[in-house]
Tab-separated table of C-alpha atoms and ligand atoms in Angstrom:
chain	number	residue	atom	x	y	z
A	1	UNK	CA	95.009	109.144	86.367
A	2	UNK	CA	96.385	109.779	89.546
A	3	UNK	CA	98.533	106.741	90.883
A	4	UNK	CA	97.858	105.713	94.539
A	5	UNK	CA	98.167	103.612	97.088
A	6	UNK	CA	94.779	101.856	96.080
A	7	UNK	CA	95.446	102.223	92.523
A	8	UNK	CA	98.663	99.953	93.079
A	9	UNK	CA	96.999	97.513	95.177
A	10	UNK	CA	93.893	97.281	92.341
A	11	UNK	CA	96.887	96.891	89.526
A	12	UNK	CA	98.068	93.727	91.683
A	13	UNK	CA	94.471	92.185	91.985
A	14	UNK	CA	93.976	93.134	88.042
A	15	UNK	CA	97.450	91.020	87.299
A	16	UNK	CA	98.546	94.627	85.475
A	17	UNK	CA	101.928	95.352	86.147
A	18	UNK	CA	103.180	98.174	88.167
A	19	UNK	CA	105.838	100.590	86.482
A	20	UNK	CA	108.636	102.403	88.481
A	21	UNK	CA	111.344	104.342	87.912
A	22	UNK	CA	113.733	106.614	89.832
A	23	UNK	CA	114.083	110.411	89.376
A	24	UNK	CA	115.544	113.114	91.293
A	25	UNK	CA	114.918	116.492	89.265
A	26	UNK	CA	112.126	117.971	87.630
A	27	UNK	CA	112.956	117.773	84.235
A	28	UNK	CA	113.538	114.091	84.290
A	29	UNK	CA	110.237	113.749	86.508
A	30	UNK	CA	108.098	115.460	84.297
A	31	UNK	CA	108.998	112.842	80.930
A	32	UNK	CA	108.700	109.958	83.287
A	33	UNK	CA	104.883	111.258	84.353
A	34	UNK	CA	104.523	112.046	80.969
A	35	UNK	CA	104.925	108.914	79.561
A	36	UNK	CA	102.639	107.619	82.288
A	37	UNK	CA	104.627	105.692	84.617
A	38	UNK	CA	103.037	104.686	87.868
A	39	UNK	CA	105.642	105.833	90.810
A	40	UNK	CA	108.807	107.661	90.813
A	41	UNK	CA	111.152	106.752	93.238
A	42	UNK	CA	113.458	109.605	94.619
A	43	UNK	CA	115.915	106.576	95.847
A	44	UNK	CA	118.905	107.226	97.897
A	45	UNK	CA	120.712	105.567	94.432
A	46	UNK	CA	120.898	109.731	94.058
A	47	UNK	CA	124.186	109.571	96.004
A	48	UNK	CA	125.879	107.266	93.857
A	49	UNK	CA	124.311	108.657	90.373
A	50	UNK	CA	123.592	112.550	90.828
A	51	UNK	CA	126.105	113.113	93.950
A	52	UNK	CA	129.005	111.195	93.197
A	53	UNK	CA	129.243	108.748	96.228
A	54	UNK	CA	130.477	105.690	96.320
A	55	UNK	CA	127.501	104.174	97.861
A	56	UNK	CA	124.172	105.130	99.319
A	57	UNK	CA	125.103	105.714	103.225
A	58	UNK	CA	126.195	110.000	103.087
A	59	UNK	CA	122.852	110.531	101.466
A	60	UNK	CA	120.882	112.747	104.350
A	61	UNK	CA	117.229	113.857	104.930
A	62	UNK	CA	118.284	116.892	103.505
A	63	UNK	CA	119.682	115.968	100.049
A	64	UNK	CA	116.456	113.543	99.469
A	65	UNK	CA	113.651	116.379	100.397
A	66	UNK	CA	115.609	119.058	97.876
A	67	UNK	CA	115.539	115.825	95.237
A	68	UNK	CA	111.650	115.213	96.063
A	69	UNK	CA	110.371	118.160	96.082
A	70	UNK	CA	112.052	118.811	92.499
A	71	UNK	CA	110.236	115.605	91.324
A	72	UNK	CA	106.817	116.461	92.853
A	73	UNK	CA	106.924	120.089	90.706
A	74	UNK	CA	107.216	117.738	87.929
A	75	UNK	CA	105.315	115.171	88.247
A	76	UNK	CA	101.778	115.403	88.041
A	77	UNK	CA	100.261	111.635	88.246
A	78	UNK	CA	102.934	109.199	89.442
A	79	UNK	CA	102.836	108.243	92.851
A	80	UNK	CA	105.823	109.667	94.061
A	81	UNK	CA	107.731	107.511	97.120
A	82	UNK	CA	111.299	109.242	98.950
A	83	UNK	CA	114.246	107.176	100.384
A	84	UNK	CA	114.548	107.226	103.751
A	85	UNK	CA	118.324	107.371	104.310
A	86	UNK	CA	120.998	105.502	106.226
A	87	UNK	CA	120.344	106.389	109.724
A	88	UNK	CA	116.981	108.650	109.054
A	89	UNK	CA	114.881	105.491	110.862
A	90	UNK	CA	117.246	102.807	112.318
A	91	UNK	CA	118.063	105.401	115.093
A	92	UNK	CA	114.654	104.656	116.778
A	93	UNK	CA	110.346	105.112	116.097
A	94	UNK	CA	110.708	109.473	116.833
A	95	UNK	CA	113.414	109.529	114.433
A	96	UNK	CA	111.912	107.640	111.786
A	97	UNK	CA	108.324	109.603	112.001
A	98	UNK	CA	109.553	112.889	112.352
A	99	UNK	CA	112.087	112.431	109.146
A	100	UNK	CA	108.878	110.219	107.287
A	101	UNK	CA	106.826	113.664	108.158
A	102	UNK	CA	109.545	115.940	106.893
A	103	UNK	CA	109.675	114.211	103.321
A	104	UNK	CA	106.058	114.420	102.895
A	105	UNK	CA	105.705	117.981	104.313
A	106	UNK	CA	108.965	119.439	102.754
A	107	UNK	CA	109.610	117.142	99.986
A	108	UNK	CA	106.036	116.437	98.680
A	109	UNK	CA	106.217	112.722	98.668
A	110	UNK	CA	103.241	110.527	98.740
A	111	UNK	CA	105.043	107.715	100.545
A	112	UNK	CA	108.454	107.190	101.907
A	113	UNK	CA	110.453	103.970	101.642
A	114	UNK	CA	112.561	102.001	104.060
A	115	UNK	CA	115.274	99.393	103.814
A	116	UNK	CA	114.468	96.149	106.549
A	117	UNK	CA	112.098	93.774	107.998
A	118	UNK	CA	111.494	92.569	111.295
A	119	UNK	CA	113.884	94.986	113.293
A	120	UNK	CA	112.245	98.103	111.342
A	121	UNK	CA	108.439	96.758	111.523
A	122	UNK	CA	108.223	99.049	114.337
A	123	UNK	CA	108.874	101.705	112.860
A	124	UNK	CA	106.684	100.845	109.849
A	125	UNK	CA	103.911	101.135	112.181
A	126	UNK	CA	104.942	104.344	113.441
A	127	UNK	CA	104.794	105.977	110.590
A	128	UNK	CA	101.853	104.331	108.907
A	129	UNK	CA	100.062	105.669	112.043
A	130	UNK	CA	101.113	109.044	111.293
A	131	UNK	CA	99.282	108.528	108.286
A	132	UNK	CA	102.133	108.236	105.849
A	133	UNK	CA	102.096	104.997	103.338
A	134	UNK	CA	105.471	103.150	103.960
A	135	UNK	CA	107.136	101.308	100.841
A	136	UNK	CA	109.568	98.297	102.286
A	137	UNK	CA	112.956	97.034	100.489
A	138	UNK	CA	113.944	93.613	101.066
A	139	UNK	CA	117.071	91.583	99.871
A	140	UNK	CA	119.751	93.297	98.622
A	141	UNK	CA	119.221	96.394	100.748
A	142	UNK	CA	122.230	98.731	99.583
A	143	UNK	CA	122.474	100.562	103.220
A	144	UNK	CA	124.020	97.405	104.363
A	145	UNK	CA	126.143	96.702	101.799
A	146	UNK	CA	129.149	96.766	104.388
A	147	UNK	CA	127.123	93.636	106.183
A	148	UNK	CA	126.929	91.983	102.800
A	149	UNK	CA	130.362	92.770	101.719
A	150	UNK	CA	129.597	94.052	98.575
A	151	UNK	CA	126.431	94.493	96.377
A	152	UNK	CA	125.657	90.828	96.408
A	153	UNK	CA	122.198	88.614	95.749
A	154	UNK	CA	120.263	87.409	98.706
A	155	UNK	CA	118.291	84.820	99.491
A	156	UNK	CA	120.265	82.108	97.757
A	157	UNK	CA	119.931	79.516	101.004
A	158	UNK	CA	116.982	77.976	102.838
A	159	UNK	CA	117.541	79.900	105.833
A	160	UNK	CA	117.937	83.072	104.139
A	161	UNK	CA	114.990	82.624	101.655
A	162	UNK	CA	112.994	81.740	104.621
A	163	UNK	CA	113.988	84.807	106.588
A	164	UNK	CA	113.044	86.833	103.654
A	165	UNK	CA	109.849	85.410	103.105
A	166	UNK	CA	109.245	85.604	107.025
A	167	UNK	CA	110.612	89.116	107.195
A	168	UNK	CA	107.586	90.076	103.660
A	169	UNK	CA	104.958	88.551	106.080
A	170	UNK	CA	106.485	90.694	109.265
A	171	UNK	CA	106.495	94.347	106.945
A	172	UNK	CA	102.902	93.693	105.897
A	173	UNK	CA	101.381	92.763	108.944
A	174	UNK	CA	103.192	96.119	110.364
A	175	UNK	CA	100.966	97.927	107.346
A	176	UNK	CA	103.457	98.768	104.748
A	177	UNK	CA	101.372	99.367	101.264
A	178	UNK	CA	104.151	97.456	98.808
A	179	UNK	CA	107.560	96.207	98.919
A	180	UNK	CA	110.500	96.483	96.852
A	181	UNK	CA	112.511	93.145	96.682
A	182	UNK	CA	115.818	93.472	95.293
A	183	UNK	CA	118.942	91.273	93.975
A	184	UNK	CA	117.310	87.964	94.979
A	185	UNK	CA	116.274	84.901	92.628
A	186	UNK	CA	112.777	84.624	90.979
A	187	UNK	CA	112.196	81.800	92.101
A	188	UNK	CA	111.895	83.438	95.615
A	189	UNK	CA	110.405	86.274	94.638
A	190	UNK	CA	107.658	84.719	93.168
A	191	UNK	CA	106.716	82.739	96.286
A	192	UNK	CA	106.685	86.127	98.427
A	193	UNK	CA	104.685	87.653	95.612
A	194	UNK	CA	102.156	85.042	95.849
A	195	UNK	CA	102.031	84.897	99.784
A	196	UNK	CA	101.621	88.913	100.209
A	197	UNK	CA	98.158	91.002	99.501
A	198	UNK	CA	100.384	94.407	99.011
A	199	UNK	CA	102.396	94.488	96.021
A	200	UNK	CA	105.835	93.345	95.313
A	201	UNK	CA	108.231	95.772	93.056
A	202	UNK	CA	110.925	93.832	91.970
A	203	UNK	CA	114.671	94.772	91.105
A	204	UNK	CA	117.033	91.812	89.912
A	205	UNK	CA	114.077	89.705	91.479
A	206	UNK	CA	112.958	88.280	88.342
A	207	UNK	CA	109.523	88.732	86.292
A	208	UNK	CA	107.087	87.530	88.497
A	209	UNK	CA	106.965	90.155	90.612
A	210	UNK	CA	103.895	92.876	90.666
A	211	UNK	CA	105.922	95.318	89.232
A	212	UNK	CA	109.656	96.930	88.349
A	213	UNK	CA	111.670	99.396	89.248
A	214	UNK	CA	115.199	100.691	87.419
A	215	UNK	CA	117.339	103.264	87.797
A	216	UNK	CA	116.665	105.825	85.094
A	217	UNK	CA	120.449	106.438	84.144
A	218	UNK	CA	121.010	102.137	84.405
A	219	UNK	CA	118.113	102.009	81.710
A	220	UNK	CA	118.997	104.763	79.987
A	221	UNK	CA	122.550	103.774	79.253
A	222	UNK	CA	124.049	106.674	81.185
A	223	UNK	CA	126.057	104.809	83.441
A	224	UNK	CA	129.500	103.571	82.794
A	225	UNK	CA	131.636	100.970	84.392
A	226	UNK	CA	129.578	97.920	85.928
A	227	UNK	CA	126.230	97.799	85.464
A	228	UNK	CA	124.190	94.556	87.415
A	229	UNK	CA	122.486	92.025	84.982
A	230	UNK	CA	119.329	93.077	85.781
A	231	UNK	CA	120.030	96.516	84.418
A	232	UNK	CA	118.624	96.510	81.008
A	233	UNK	CA	119.507	99.178	78.604
A	234	UNK	CA	116.581	100.496	76.906
A	235	UNK	CA	118.195	103.390	75.396
A	236	UNK	CA	122.003	104.831	74.716
A	237	UNK	CA	121.027	108.381	76.146
A	238	UNK	CA	124.576	108.598	77.270
A	239	UNK	CA	125.726	108.081	73.809
A	240	UNK	CA	123.332	110.549	72.513
A	241	UNK	CA	124.392	113.123	75.164
A	242	UNK	CA	128.226	112.814	74.903
A	243	UNK	CA	127.214	112.587	70.578
A	244	UNK	CA	125.611	116.629	71.497
A	245	UNK	CA	128.331	118.098	73.763
A	246	UNK	CA	131.024	117.074	71.139
A	247	UNK	CA	129.266	119.089	68.471
A	248	UNK	CA	128.459	121.900	70.527
A	249	UNK	CA	132.070	122.111	71.490
A	250	UNK	CA	133.451	121.496	67.580
A	251	UNK	CA	130.981	124.046	66.556
A	252	UNK	CA	131.562	126.819	68.966
A	253	UNK	CA	135.107	126.843	67.817
A	254	UNK	CA	134.851	126.387	64.362
A	255	UNK	CA	132.120	129.362	64.617
A	256	UNK	CA	128.973	127.027	62.894
A	257	UNK	CA	127.200	127.934	66.407
A	258	UNK	CA	125.721	129.957	66.725
A	259	UNK	CA	123.897	130.481	63.112
A	260	UNK	CA	121.755	132.936	61.889
A	261	UNK	CA	118.639	131.070	63.519
A	262	UNK	CA	119.981	131.393	67.130
A	263	UNK	CA	120.756	134.963	66.707
A	264	UNK	CA	118.420	138.031	67.436
A	265	UNK	CA	118.520	141.224	65.071
A	266	UNK	CA	118.348	145.055	65.333
A	267	UNK	CA	117.168	147.408	62.299
A	268	UNK	CA	120.125	148.264	60.700
A	269	UNK	CA	119.606	152.292	61.384
A	270	UNK	CA	120.097	151.543	64.514
A	271	UNK	CA	123.483	150.374	64.429
A	272	UNK	CA	124.178	153.070	61.500
A	273	UNK	CA	123.447	155.496	64.828
A	274	UNK	CA	124.918	154.154	67.522
A	275	UNK	CA	128.456	153.518	64.892
A	276	UNK	CA	128.402	157.523	64.129
A	277	UNK	CA	127.916	158.750	67.490
A	278	UNK	CA	131.667	158.698	69.250
A	279	UNK	CA	131.171	156.967	72.433
B	1	LIG	O1	117.805	103.999	96.215
B	1	LIG	C1	117.182	103.460	94.764
B	1	LIG	O2	116.938	103.645	93.941
B	1	LIG	C2	116.482	102.179	94.841
B	1	LIG	C3	115.956	101.243	94.034
B	1	LIG	C4	117.382	100.768	93.432
B	1	LIG	C5	115.316	100.566	94.670
B	1	LIG	O3	116.223	102.135	96.727
């Protein structure tokens, strides 16, 4: 079944959890889609997990288009959300609409995601008016890493929590079709989820959200170094990949690969004729 804005909304109403995962390439998107994930996010996290940047700030609209187009070729049923990178919408309504439009027209996204609350409502309204669904993103918004002074949990004080509740209502009023809640206390996410008609998708926001999203390299155990507490490793694919690559290296070096079954044959007569000729 095709996942759309309407089916995600129906899932919230039915109390059926929404599943979202990031993907940045054709093969991964195809696997996730075949597994039945509801939504694929082409997150600007690709800057870190695919391109090796320290944070998401250097990611460009062209980067997101390139990866979204690959994902769109691989996913047949998932609702594809493309991230609007840093400074592709904060600079004003015109930039926001033009860049959101490019993610849909050139990338094949079904919706775009942008970070922020009250301060981006004008942009949300304009993008939705241009017929592009918008997923909002509140809490630990990685594009504000320099304002937060690191990737820190948000909304713990009364004032900050209240502001997040107010922002969630404002982005809903502006026309957002869903909201990602990242890095906020579970009880706050639960309050927001109950107040909103639109679905909340949590990451580090507890079990009370309408759905969950994770970065696939984190949840498959492919990342090393510090991983946030919420990023459960559902598999150790990194170890599997390392093992496979090490086996390839040793079997190639010791001659065990390629074996008979990996090799194409030719008739002996042809070889004999070739060898009998002086070339
Ligand atoms: O870029 C991303 O992957 C995201 C998720 C962490 C929600 O925004």
